[in-house]
Amino acid sequence: MIKITQSWQKRLEASDKPAYLLLADLIAEDIRTGRLSARDKLPTLRDLAAELRLNYTTVARGYAEARKRGLIDSRAGTGTFIRGTSPAVPLRGGGGAEMTMNLPPEPQDAGLLDRMKESAARVMADTDPYDLLRYQDFGGTVRDREAGMAWIRPRIPDCRLDQMLVCPGIHSVLAALFSQLARPGELICVEALTYPGVKAIATQLGVQLHALPLDEEGPMGESFEHACKTLKPKALYLNPTINNPTTATISRARREALADIALRYAIPIIEDDAYGLLPRQMPPTLASMAPDLTYYITGFSKTLGAGLRNAYVRSPSARQSQRLAGALRATTVMASPITNALSTLWVEDGTADAMLQAIRTESNVRQTMAQKHLGAYGVAAPSESFHLWLPLSSAWSMVEFASYLRTQNVGVVASAAFSTDGNPPEAVRICLGGPMSRDDCDQALRLIADTLAHPLHPHATVM
């Protein structure tokens, strides 16, 4: 350590940069070059001040800056050590480990990629391009709707053609349904932690969200019934399978209880089953329990890729399907015929199912990584999920944790983004998909685990 501090003294004497900032720079440089390693002990503030011929306050500020950058860790009674952090995830194309957007992983299966390219080329080769460039009736062609029925059949075995709509993405369907079912100032019941797009839609439309508290089985039925009696909600919105953000799936018993309450009070149900086809086994849909009340929605954004903006909606009746089509037509005109044609062919020729299987497999690999690195911290998620929910200990607030990880080029989302009751838990959502490779994902998870193992206290005074 004496040689290192002698080197620091020479650099400090030769530089015009504020000494406390340069001291943090020198620690960082020696970590990068290997002169300092994880768990190396640094001199006390007084000893280092004497060795560097600096005053105590300057060295204290230098240590504080190094600690803020995540370079060192100071604990009462043990001293100051080089932190054992993994290096920041290197930026790739200006990105880094982007774990905020909930995108499916991208399986690097050469055969599957060739199949997707060949199918996409066949869409254009077998179709008159002008047919795909014209306006079409809203809801898709008969062939498109039949493909939609085939895709949702594992979850909705009984669906008629006049109940099915092909729409430009789940989000647009939710906006249309919210505007159709509730007027400004009226209320829709939602889970206490829910898809943040719903919050944005409600704010835009002036619709009030009433949060239903959650337990281990899902939204609490007694809270929903109390709301039905006293608040007269206009609908119940649920994301029941691999919930975004918590990854929880509402139990069969709780689904039956919620459906029963909705039937008794005639409350429409919006079942956003974006992740519903990912698990190999799951409880029955609410649409099967309350078919005359439930709008069942799924799509390809969470099972194939977010750029495939196609959603399938099974409405409670043909009349309600027509009404929903009118609301959607007013805002979106129609789903893209080109996108419809590609989705339909992929469903028909099995490419969509092959992609779904590959995403399940890749998600399983990444969840295994997550359990290896974060299992000790209470994280749990289904193997088919490509996001996870990480509770935080008292050492971190969710905002500090997410902010610190961002400085390390890892993006996660604090729980406040999903809260509808104003009382979010200390937790973050971490996404494992998108363009990240397995190695990038593993490295980011290692960094997150190390951050949990060696928490920073960015506002504490270094002593």
mmCIF file with all atom_site columns, C-alpha atoms in Angstrom, residues 10 13 15 73 81 108 149 171 195 203 440:
data_model
loop_
_atom_site.group_PDB
_atom_site.id
_atom_site.type_symbol
_atom_site.label_atom_id
_atom_site.label_alt_id
_atom_site.label_comp_id
_atom_site.label_asym_id
_atom_site.label_entity_id
_atom_site.label_seq_id
_atom_site.pdbx_PDB_ins_code
_atom_site.Cartn_x
_atom_site.Cartn_y
_atom_site.Cartn_z
_atom_site.occupancy
_atom_site.B_iso_or_equiv
_atom_site.pdbx_formal_charge
_atom_site.auth_seq_id
_atom_site.auth_comp_id
_atom_site.auth_asym_id
_atom_site.auth_atom_id
_atom_site.pdbx_PDB_model_num
ATOM 1  C CA . LYS A 1 10  ? 3.101   12.367  -6.951  1.00 0.00 ? 10  LYS A CA 1
ATOM 2  C CA . GLU A 1 13  ? 1.201   17.216  -6.510  1.00 0.00 ? 13  GLU A CA 1
ATOM 3  C CA . SER A 1 15  ? -2.409  17.969  -10.890 1.00 0.00 ? 15  SER A CA 1
ATOM 4  C CA . ASP A 1 73  ? -17.103 0.283   1.400   1.00 0.00 ? 73  ASP A CA 1
ATOM 5  C CA . PHE A 1 81  ? -12.073 -1.670  1.857   1.00 0.00 ? 81  PHE A CA 1
ATOM 6  C CA . GLN A 1 108 ? -30.304 -17.388 -31.076 1.00 0.00 ? 108 GLN A CA 1
ATOM 7  C CA . MET A 1 149 ? -59.108 -18.155 -32.610 1.00 0.00 ? 149 MET A CA 1
ATOM 8  C CA . HIS A 1 171 ? -52.390 -1.310  -25.248 1.00 0.00 ? 171 HIS A CA 1
ATOM 9  C CA . TYR A 1 195 ? -49.094 -2.806  -15.673 1.00 0.00 ? 195 TYR A CA 1
ATOM 10 C CA . THR A 1 203 ? -54.691 9.432   -16.404 1.00 0.00 ? 203 THR A CA 1
ATOM 11 C CA . ASP A 1 440 ? -24.739 -10.061 -20.671 1.00 0.00 ? 440 ASP A CA 1
#
